JSON list of C-alpha atoms and ligand atoms in Angstrom, two decimals:
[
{"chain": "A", "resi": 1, "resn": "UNK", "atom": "CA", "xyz": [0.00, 0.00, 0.00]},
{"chain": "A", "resi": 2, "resn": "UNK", "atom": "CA", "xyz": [0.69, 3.58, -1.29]},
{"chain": "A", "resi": 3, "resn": "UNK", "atom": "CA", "xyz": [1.87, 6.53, 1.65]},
{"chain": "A", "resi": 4, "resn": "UNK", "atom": "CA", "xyz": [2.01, 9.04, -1.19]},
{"chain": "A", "resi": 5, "resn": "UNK", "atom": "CA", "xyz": [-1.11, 8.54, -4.28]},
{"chain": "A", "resi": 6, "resn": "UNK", "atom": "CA", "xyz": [0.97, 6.70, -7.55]},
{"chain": "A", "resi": 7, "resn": "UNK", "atom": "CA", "xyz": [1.14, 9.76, -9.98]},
{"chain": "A", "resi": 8, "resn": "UNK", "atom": "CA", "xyz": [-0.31, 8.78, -13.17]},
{"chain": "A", "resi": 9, "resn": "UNK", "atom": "CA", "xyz": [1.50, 10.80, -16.71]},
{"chain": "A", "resi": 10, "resn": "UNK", "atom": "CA", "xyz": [-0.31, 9.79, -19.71]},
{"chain": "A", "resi": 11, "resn": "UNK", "atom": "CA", "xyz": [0.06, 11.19, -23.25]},
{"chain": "A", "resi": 12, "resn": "UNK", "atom": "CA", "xyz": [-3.31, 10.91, -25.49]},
{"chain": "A", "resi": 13, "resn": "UNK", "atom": "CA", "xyz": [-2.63, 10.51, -29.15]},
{"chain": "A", "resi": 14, "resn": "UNK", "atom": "CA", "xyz": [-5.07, 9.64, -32.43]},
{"chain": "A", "resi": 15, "resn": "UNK", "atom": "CA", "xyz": [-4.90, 6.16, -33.03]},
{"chain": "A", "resi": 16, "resn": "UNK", "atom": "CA", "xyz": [-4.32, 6.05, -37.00]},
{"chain": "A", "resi": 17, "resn": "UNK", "atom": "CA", "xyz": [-4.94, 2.79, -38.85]},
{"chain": "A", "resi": 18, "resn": "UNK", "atom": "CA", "xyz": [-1.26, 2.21, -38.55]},
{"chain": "A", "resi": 19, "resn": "UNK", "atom": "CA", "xyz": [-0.71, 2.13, -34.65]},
{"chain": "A", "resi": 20, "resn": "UNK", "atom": "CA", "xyz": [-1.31, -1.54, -34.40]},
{"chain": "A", "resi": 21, "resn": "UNK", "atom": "CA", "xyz": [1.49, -2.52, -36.80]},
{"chain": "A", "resi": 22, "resn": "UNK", "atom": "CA", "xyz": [3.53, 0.23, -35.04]},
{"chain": "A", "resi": 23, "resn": "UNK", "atom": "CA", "xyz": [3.12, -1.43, -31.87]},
{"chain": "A", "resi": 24, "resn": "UNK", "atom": "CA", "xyz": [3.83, -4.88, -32.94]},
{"chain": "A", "resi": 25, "resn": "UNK", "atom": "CA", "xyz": [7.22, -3.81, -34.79]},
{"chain": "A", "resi": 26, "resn": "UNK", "atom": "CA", "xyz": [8.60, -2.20, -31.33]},
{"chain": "A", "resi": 27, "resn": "UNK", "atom": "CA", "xyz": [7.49, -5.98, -29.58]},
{"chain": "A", "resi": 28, "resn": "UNK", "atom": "CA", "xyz": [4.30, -4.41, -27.82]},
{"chain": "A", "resi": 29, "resn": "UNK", "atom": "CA", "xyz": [1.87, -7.55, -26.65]},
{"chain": "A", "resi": 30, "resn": "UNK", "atom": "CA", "xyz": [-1.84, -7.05, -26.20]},
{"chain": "A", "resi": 31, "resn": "UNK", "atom": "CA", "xyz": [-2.17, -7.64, -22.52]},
{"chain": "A", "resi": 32, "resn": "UNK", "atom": "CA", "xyz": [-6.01, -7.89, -22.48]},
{"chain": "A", "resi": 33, "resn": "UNK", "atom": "CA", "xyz": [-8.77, -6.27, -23.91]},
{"chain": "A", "resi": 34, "resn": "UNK", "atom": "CA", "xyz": [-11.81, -5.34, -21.33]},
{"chain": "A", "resi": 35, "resn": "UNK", "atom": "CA", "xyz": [-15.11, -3.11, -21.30]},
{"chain": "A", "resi": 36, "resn": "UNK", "atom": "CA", "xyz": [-16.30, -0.97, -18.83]},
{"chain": "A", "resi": 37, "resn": "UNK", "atom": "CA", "xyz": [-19.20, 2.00, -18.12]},
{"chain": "A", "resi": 38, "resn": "UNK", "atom": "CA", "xyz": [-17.27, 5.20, -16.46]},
{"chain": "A", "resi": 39, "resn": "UNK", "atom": "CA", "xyz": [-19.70, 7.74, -14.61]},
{"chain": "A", "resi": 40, "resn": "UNK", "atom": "CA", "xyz": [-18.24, 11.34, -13.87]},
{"chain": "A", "resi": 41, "resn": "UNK", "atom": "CA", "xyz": [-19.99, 12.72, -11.02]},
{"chain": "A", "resi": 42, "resn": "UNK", "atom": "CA", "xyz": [-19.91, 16.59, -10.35]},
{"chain": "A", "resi": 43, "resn": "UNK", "atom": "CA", "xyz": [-21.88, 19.37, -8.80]},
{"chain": "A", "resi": 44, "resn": "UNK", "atom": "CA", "xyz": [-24.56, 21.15, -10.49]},
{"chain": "A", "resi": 45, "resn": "UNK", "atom": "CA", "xyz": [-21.96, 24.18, -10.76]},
{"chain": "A", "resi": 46, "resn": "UNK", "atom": "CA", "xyz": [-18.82, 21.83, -11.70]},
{"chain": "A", "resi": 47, "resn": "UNK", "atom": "CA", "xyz": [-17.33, 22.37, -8.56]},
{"chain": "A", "resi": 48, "resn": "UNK", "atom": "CA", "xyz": [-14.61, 19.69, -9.18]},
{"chain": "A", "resi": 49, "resn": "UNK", "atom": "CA", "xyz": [-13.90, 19.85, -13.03]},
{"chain": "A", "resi": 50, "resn": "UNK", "atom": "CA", "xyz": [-12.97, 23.48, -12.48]},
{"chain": "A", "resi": 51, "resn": "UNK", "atom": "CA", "xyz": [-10.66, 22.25, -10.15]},
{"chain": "A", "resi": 52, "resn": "UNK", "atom": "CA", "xyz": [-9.36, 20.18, -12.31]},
{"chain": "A", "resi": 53, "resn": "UNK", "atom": "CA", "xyz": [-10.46, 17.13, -9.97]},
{"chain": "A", "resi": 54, "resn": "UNK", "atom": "CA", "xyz": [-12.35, 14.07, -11.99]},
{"chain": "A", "resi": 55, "resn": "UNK", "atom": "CA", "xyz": [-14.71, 11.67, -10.10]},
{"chain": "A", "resi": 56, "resn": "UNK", "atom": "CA", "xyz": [-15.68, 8.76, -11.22]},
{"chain": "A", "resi": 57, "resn": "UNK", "atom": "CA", "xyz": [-17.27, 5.20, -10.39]},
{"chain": "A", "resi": 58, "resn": "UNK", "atom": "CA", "xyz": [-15.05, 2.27, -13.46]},
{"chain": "A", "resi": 59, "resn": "UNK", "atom": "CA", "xyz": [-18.23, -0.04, -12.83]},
{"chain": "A", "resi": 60, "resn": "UNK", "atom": "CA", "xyz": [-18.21, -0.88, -9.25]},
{"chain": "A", "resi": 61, "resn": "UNK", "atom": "CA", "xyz": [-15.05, 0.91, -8.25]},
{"chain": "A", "resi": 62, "resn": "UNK", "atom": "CA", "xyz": [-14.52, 5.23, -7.05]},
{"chain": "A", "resi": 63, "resn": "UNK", "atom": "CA", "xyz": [-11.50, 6.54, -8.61]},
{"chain": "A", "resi": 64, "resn": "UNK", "atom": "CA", "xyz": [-10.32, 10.35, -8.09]},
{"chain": "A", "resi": 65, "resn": "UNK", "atom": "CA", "xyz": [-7.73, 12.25, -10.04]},
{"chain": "A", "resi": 66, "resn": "UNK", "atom": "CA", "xyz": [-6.29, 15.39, -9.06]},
{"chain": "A", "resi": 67, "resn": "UNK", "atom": "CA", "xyz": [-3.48, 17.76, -10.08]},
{"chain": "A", "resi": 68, "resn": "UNK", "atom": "CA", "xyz": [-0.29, 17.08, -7.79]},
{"chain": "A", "resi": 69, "resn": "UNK", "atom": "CA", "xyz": [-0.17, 20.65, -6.60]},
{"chain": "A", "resi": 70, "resn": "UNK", "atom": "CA", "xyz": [-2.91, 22.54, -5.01]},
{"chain": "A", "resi": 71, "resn": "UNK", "atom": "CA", "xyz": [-4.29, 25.17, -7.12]},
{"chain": "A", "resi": 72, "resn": "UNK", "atom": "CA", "xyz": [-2.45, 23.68, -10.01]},
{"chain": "A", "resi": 73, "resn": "UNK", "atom": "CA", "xyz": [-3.70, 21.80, -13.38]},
{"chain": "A", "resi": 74, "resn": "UNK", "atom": "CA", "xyz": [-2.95, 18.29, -14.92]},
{"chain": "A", "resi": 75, "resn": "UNK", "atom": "CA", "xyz": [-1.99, 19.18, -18.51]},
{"chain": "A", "resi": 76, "resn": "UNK", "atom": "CA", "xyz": [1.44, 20.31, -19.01]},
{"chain": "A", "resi": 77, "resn": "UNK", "atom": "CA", "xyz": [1.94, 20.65, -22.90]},
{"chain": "A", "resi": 78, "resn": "UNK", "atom": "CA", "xyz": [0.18, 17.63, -24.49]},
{"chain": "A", "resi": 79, "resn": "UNK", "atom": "CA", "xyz": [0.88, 15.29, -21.43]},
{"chain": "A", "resi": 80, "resn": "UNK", "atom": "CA", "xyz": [-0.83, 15.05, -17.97]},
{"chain": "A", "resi": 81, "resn": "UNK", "atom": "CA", "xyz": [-0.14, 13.95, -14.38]},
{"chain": "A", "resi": 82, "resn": "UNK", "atom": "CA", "xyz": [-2.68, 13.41, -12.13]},
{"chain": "A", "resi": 83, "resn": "UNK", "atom": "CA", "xyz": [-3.10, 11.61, -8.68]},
{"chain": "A", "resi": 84, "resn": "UNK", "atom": "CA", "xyz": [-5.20, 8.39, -8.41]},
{"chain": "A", "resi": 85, "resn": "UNK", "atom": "CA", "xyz": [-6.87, 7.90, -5.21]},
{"chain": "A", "resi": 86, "resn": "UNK", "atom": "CA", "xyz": [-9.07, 4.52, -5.38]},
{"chain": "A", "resi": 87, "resn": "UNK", "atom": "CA", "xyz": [-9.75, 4.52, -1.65]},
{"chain": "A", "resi": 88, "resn": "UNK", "atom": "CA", "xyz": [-13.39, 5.84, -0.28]},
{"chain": "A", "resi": 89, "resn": "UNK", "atom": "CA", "xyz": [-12.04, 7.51, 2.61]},
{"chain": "A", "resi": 90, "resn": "UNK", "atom": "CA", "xyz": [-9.28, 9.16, 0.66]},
{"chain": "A", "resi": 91, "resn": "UNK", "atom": "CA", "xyz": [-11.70, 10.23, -2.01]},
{"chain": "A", "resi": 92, "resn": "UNK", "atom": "CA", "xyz": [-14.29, 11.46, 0.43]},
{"chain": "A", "resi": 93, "resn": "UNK", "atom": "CA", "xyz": [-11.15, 13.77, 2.55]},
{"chain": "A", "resi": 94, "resn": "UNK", "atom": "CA", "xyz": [-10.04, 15.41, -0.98]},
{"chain": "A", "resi": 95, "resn": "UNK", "atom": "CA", "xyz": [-13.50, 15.44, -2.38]},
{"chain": "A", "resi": 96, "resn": "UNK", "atom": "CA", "xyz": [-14.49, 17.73, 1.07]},
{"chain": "A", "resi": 97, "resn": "UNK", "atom": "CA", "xyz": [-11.43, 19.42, 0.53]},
{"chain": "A", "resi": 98, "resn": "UNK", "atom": "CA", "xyz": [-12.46, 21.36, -2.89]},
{"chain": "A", "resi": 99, "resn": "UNK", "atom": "CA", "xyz": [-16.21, 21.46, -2.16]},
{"chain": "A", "resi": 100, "resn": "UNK", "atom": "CA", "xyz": [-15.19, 23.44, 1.27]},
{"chain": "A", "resi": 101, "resn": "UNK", "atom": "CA", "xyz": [-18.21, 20.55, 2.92]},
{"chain": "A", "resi": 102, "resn": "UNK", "atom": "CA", "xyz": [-17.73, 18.05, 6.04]},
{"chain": "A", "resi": 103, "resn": "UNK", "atom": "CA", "xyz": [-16.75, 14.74, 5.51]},
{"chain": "A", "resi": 104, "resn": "UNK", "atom": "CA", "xyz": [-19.87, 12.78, 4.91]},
{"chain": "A", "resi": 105, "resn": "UNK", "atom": "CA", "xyz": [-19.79, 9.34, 5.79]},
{"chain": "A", "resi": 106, "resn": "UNK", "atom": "CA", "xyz": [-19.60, 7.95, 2.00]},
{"chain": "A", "resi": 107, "resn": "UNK", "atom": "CA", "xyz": [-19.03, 9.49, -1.23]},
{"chain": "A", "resi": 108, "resn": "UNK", "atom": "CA", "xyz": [-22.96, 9.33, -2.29]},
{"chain": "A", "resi": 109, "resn": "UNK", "atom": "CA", "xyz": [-23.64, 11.61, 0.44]},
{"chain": "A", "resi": 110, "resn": "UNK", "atom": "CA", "xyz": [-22.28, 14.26, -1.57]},
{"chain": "A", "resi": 111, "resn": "UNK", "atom": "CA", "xyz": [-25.42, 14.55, -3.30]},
{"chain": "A", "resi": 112, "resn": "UNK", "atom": "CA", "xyz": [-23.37, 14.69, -6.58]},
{"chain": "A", "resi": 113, "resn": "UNK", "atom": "CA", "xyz": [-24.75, 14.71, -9.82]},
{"chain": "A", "resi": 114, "resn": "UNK", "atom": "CA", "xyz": [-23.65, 12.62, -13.29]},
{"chain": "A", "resi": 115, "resn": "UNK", "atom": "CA", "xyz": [-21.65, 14.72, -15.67]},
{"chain": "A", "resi": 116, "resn": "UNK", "atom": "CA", "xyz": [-20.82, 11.77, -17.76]},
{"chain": "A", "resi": 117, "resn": "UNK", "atom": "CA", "xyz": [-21.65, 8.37, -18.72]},
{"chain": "A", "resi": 118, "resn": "UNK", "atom": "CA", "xyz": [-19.92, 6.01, -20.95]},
{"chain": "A", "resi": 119, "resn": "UNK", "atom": "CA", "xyz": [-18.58, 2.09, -22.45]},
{"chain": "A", "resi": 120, "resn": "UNK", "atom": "CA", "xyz": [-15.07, 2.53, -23.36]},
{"chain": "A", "resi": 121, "resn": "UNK", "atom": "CA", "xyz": [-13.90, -1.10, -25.36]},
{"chain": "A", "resi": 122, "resn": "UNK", "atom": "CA", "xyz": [-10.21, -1.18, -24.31]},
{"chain": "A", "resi": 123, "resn": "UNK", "atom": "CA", "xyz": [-6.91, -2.55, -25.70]},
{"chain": "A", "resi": 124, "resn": "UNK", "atom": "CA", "xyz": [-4.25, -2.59, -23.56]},
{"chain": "A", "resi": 125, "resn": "UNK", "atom": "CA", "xyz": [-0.90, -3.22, -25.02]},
{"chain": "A", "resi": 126, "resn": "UNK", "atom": "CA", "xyz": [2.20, -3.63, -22.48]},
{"chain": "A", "resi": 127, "resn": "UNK", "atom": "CA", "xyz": [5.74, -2.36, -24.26]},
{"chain": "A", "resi": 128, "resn": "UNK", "atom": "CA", "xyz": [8.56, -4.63, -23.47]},
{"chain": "A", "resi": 129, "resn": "UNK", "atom": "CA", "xyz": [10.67, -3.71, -20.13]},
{"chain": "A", "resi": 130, "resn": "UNK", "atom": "CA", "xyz": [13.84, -1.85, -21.09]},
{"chain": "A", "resi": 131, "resn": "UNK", "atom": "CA", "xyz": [16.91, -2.89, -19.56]},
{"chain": "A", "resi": 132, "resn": "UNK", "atom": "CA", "xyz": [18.17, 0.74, -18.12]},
{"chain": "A", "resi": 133, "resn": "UNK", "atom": "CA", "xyz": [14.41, 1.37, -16.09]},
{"chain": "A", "resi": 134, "resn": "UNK", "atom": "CA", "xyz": [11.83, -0.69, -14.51]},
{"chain": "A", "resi": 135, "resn": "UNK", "atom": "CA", "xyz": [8.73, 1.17, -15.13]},
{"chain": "A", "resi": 136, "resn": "UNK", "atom": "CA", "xyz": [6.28, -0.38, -17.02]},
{"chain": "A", "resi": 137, "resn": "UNK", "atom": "CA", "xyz": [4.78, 1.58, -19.79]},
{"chain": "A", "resi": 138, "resn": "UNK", "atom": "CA", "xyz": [1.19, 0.29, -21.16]},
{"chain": "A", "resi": 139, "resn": "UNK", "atom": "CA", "xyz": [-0.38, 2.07, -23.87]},
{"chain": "A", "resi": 140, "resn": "UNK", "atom": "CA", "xyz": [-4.46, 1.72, -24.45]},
{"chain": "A", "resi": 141, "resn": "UNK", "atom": "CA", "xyz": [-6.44, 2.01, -27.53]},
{"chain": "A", "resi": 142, "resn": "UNK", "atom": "CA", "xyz": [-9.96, 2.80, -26.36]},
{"chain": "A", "resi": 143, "resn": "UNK", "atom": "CA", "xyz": [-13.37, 3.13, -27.96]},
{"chain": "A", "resi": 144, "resn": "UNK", "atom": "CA", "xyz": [-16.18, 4.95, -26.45]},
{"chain": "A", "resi": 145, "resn": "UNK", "atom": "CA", "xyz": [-19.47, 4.14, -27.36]},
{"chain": "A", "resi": 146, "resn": "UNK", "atom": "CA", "xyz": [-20.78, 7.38, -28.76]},
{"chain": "A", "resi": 147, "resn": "UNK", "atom": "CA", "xyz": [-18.43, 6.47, -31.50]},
{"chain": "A", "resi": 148, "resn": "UNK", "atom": "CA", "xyz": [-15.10, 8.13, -30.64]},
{"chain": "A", "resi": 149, "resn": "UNK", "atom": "CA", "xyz": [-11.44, 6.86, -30.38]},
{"chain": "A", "resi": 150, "resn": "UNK", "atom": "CA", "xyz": [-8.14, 7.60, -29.07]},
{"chain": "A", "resi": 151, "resn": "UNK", "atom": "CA", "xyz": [-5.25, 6.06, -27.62]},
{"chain": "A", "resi": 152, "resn": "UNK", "atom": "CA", "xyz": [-2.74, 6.66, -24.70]},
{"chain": "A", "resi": 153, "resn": "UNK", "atom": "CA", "xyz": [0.81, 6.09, -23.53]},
{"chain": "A", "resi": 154, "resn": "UNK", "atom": "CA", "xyz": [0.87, 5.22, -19.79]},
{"chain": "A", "resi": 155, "resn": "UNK", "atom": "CA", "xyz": [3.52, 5.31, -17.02]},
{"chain": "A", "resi": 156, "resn": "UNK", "atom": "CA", "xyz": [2.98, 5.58, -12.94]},
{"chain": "A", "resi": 157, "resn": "UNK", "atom": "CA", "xyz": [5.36, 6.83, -11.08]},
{"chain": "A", "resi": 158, "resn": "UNK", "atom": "CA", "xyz": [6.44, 7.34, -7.64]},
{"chain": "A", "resi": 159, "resn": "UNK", "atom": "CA", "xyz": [7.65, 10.66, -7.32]},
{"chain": "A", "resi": 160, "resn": "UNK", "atom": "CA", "xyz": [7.50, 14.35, -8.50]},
{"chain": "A", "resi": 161, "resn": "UNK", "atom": "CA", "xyz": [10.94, 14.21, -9.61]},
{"chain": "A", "resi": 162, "resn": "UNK", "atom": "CA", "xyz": [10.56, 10.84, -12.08]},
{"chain": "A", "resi": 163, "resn": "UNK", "atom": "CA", "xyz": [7.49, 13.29, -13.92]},
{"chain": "A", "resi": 164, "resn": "UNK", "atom": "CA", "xyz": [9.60, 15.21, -16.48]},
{"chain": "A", "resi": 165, "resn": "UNK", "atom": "CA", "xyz": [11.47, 11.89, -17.52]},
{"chain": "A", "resi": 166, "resn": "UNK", "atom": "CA", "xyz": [8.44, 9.81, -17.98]},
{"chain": "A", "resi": 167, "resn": "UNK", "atom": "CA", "xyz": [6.51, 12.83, -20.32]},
{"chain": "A", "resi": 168, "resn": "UNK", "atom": "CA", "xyz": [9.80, 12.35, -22.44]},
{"chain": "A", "resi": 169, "resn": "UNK", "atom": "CA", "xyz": [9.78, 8.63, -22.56]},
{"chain": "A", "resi": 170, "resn": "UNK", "atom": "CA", "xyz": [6.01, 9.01, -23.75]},
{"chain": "A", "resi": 171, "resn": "UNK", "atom": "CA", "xyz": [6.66, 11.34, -26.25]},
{"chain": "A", "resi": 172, "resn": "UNK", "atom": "CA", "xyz": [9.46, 8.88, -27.61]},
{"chain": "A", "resi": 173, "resn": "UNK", "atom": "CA", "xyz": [7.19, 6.52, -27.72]},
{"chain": "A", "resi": 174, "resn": "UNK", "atom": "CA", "xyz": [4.41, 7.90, -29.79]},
{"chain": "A", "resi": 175, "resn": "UNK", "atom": "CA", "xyz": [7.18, 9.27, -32.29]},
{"chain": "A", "resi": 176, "resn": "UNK", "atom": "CA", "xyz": [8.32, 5.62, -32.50]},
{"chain": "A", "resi": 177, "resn": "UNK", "atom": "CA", "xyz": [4.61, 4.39, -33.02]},
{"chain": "A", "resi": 178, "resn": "UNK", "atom": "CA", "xyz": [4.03, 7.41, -35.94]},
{"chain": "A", "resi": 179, "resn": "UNK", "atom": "CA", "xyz": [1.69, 9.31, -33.68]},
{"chain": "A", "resi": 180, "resn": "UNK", "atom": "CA", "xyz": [3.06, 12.26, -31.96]},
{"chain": "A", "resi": 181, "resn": "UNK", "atom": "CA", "xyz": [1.11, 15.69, -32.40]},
{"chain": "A", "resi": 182, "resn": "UNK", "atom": "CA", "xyz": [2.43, 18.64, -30.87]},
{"chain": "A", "resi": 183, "resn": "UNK", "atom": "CA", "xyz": [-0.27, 19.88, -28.97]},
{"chain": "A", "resi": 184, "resn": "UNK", "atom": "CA", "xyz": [-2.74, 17.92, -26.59]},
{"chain": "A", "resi": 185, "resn": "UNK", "atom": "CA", "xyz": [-5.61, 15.57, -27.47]},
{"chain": "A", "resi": 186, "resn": "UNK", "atom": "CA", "xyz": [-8.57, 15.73, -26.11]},
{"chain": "A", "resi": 187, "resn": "UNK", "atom": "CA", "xyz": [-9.72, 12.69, -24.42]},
{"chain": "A", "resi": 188, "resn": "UNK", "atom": "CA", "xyz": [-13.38, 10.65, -24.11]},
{"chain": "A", "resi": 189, "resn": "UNK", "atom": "CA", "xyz": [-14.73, 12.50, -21.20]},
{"chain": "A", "resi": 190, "resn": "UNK", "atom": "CA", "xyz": [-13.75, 16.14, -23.46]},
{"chain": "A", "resi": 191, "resn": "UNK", "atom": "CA", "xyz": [-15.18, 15.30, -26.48]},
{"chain": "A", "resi": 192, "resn": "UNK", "atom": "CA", "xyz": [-18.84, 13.28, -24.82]},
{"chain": "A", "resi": 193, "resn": "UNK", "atom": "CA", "xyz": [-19.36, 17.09, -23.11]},
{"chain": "A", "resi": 194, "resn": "UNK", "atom": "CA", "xyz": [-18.54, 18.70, -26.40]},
{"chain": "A", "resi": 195, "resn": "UNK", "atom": "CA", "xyz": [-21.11, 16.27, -28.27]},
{"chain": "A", "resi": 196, "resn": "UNK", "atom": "CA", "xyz": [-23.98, 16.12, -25.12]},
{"chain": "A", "resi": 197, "resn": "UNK", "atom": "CA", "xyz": [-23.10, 19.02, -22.84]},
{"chain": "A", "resi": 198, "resn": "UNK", "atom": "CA", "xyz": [-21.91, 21.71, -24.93]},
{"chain": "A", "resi": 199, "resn": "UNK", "atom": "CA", "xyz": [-22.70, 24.55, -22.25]},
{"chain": "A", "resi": 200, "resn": "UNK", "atom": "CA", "xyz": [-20.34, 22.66, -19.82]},
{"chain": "A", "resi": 201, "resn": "UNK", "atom": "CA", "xyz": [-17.87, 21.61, -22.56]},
{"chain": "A", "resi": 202, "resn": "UNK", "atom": "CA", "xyz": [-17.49, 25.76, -22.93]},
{"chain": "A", "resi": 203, "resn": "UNK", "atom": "CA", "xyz": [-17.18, 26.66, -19.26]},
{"chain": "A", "resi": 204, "resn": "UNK", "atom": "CA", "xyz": [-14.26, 23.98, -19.33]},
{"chain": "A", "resi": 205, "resn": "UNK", "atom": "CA", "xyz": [-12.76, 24.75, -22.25]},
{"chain": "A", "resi": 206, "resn": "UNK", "atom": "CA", "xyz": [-13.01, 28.68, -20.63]},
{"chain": "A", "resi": 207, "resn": "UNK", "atom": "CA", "xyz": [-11.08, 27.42, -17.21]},
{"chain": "A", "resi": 208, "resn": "UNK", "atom": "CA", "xyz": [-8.25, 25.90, -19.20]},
{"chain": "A", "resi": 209, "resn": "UNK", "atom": "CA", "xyz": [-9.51, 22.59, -17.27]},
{"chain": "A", "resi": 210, "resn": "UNK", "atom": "CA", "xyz": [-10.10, 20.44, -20.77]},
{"chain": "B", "resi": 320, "resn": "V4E", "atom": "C1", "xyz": [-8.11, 13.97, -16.13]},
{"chain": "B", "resi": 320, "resn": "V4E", "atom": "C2", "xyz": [-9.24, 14.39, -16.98]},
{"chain": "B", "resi": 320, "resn": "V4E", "atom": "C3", "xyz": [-10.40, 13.66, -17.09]},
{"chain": "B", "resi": 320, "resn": "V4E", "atom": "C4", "xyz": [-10.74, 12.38, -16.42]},
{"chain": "B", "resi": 320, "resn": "V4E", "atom": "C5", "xyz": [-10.52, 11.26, -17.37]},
{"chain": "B", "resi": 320, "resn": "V4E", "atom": "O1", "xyz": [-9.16, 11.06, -17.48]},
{"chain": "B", "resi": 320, "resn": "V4E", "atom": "P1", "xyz": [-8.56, 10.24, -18.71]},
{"chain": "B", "resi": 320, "resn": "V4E", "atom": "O2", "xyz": [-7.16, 9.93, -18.40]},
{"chain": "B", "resi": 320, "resn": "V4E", "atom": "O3", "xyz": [-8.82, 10.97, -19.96]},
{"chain": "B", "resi": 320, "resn": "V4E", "atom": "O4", "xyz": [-9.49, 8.93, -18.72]},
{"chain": "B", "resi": 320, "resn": "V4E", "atom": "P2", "xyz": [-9.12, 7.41, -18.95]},
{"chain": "B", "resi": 320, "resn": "V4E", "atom": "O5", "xyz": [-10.37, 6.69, -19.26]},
{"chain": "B", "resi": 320, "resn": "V4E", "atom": "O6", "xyz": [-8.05, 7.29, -19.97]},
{"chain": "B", "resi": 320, "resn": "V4E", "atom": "O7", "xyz": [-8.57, 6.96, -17.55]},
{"chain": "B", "resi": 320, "resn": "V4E", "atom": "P3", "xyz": [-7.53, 5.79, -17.17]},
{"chain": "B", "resi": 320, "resn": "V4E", "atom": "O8", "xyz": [-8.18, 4.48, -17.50]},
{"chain": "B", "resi": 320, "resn": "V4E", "atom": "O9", "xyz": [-6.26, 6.03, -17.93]},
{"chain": "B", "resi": 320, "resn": "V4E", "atom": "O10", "xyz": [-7.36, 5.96, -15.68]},
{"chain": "B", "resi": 320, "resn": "V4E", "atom": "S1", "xyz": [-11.47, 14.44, -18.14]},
{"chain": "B", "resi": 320, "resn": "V4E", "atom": "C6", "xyz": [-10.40, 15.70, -18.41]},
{"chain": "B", "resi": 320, "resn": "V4E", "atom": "N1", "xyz": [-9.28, 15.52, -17.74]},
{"chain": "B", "resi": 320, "resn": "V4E", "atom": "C7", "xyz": [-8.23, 16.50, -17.88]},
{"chain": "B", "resi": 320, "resn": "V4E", "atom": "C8", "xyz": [-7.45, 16.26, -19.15]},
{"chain": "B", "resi": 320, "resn": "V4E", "atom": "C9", "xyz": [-6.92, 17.31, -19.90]},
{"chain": "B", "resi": 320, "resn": "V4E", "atom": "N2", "xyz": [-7.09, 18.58, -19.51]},
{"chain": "B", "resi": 320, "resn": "V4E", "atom": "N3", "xyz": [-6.24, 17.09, -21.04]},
{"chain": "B", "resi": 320, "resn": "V4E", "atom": "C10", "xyz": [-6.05, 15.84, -21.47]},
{"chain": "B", "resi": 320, "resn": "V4E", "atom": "C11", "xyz": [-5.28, 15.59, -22.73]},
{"chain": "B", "resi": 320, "resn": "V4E", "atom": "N4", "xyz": [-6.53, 14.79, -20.79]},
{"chain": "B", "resi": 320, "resn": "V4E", "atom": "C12", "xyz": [-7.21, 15.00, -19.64]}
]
């Protein structure tokens, strides 16, 4: 068990018909494919998105991300590092935290409301260990079932300081697999408000928070 959350930097990129072949010629193995329903809860006012804090229930499971600074955001260029909290009474401390409420004594007790609600098909491939570092760097080709796709390089980490080596390694990586853009992608969550929730999507898109 975890003292400090794992720090999660991803990397979102457009998965062109080509990525699969690109990830089999650098040895990448499909480590299983799964399906699951992800609901975003919020306030009414998107107390946590403009926060830059994401809520969510992965079918039976809470999972929080969060910047690693207060005050701070997730994105830095086209890559992002967020905390993962997966524990109820962690969520419900950082959740009372931004919402400025008591602790309640579970996270429905918010009274939060569903911001989002998707199926994402995934494809998790696994890229093979490299001899000078032991972190293990999976990248996921997802499909969301209001018909949109995109794919990410993975890597937790430990530590603040391991952050600025890992966004490099991840955008070596999607140069090797013929998909590195510039500038960030958006990601499932992004584009279902864009497509269902366009008056959210803007207030987002205004806070720099998407
Ligand atoms: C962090 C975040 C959101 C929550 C969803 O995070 P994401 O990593 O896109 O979801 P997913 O399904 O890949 O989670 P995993 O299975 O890897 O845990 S929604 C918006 N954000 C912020 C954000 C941002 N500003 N820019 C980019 C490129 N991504 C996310």
């Amino acid at each position: 068990s975890h003292l400090s959350a794992p720090i999660e930097v991803e990397r979102k990129f457009i998965p062109g018909p080509e990525v699969e072949k690109s990830l089999n010629a650098i040895g990448a193995k499909l480590l299983k494919e799964i399906t699951f329903r992800d609901c975003y809860y919020d306030s009414p006012d998107l107390r946590l998105a403009l926060a830059d804090y994401w809520l969510r229930k992965r079918e039976d499971s809470w999972e929080l991300k969060y910047p690693p600074q207060i005050g701070a955001r997730g994105l830095t260029g086209a890559s992002t590092q967020y905390l993962e909290v997966t524990q109820e009474n962690q969520i419900i401390c950082k959740i009372s935290e931004v919402l400025g409420v008591p602790s309640p004594p579970n996270i429905e007790a918010f009274g939060l409301g569903e911001l989002a609600s998707f199926v994402t098909r995934r494809r998790r491939f696994q890229l093979p260990l490299e001899e000078s570092s032991k972190t293990k760097v999976v990248v996921d080709l997802d499909e969301a079932d209001f018909g949109f796709e995109v794919g990410e390089v993975e890597v937790i980490v430990e530590t603040q300081e391991e952050v600025q080596n890992a966004m490099q390694k991840l955008e070596d990586i999607c140069k090797k697999l013929g998909v590195f853009q510039e500038s960030a992608v958006q990601g499932k969550v992004s584009m279902f408000l864009k497509l269902n929730r366009a008056e959210h999507y803007k207030q987002l898109i205004e806070a720099h928070v998407i």
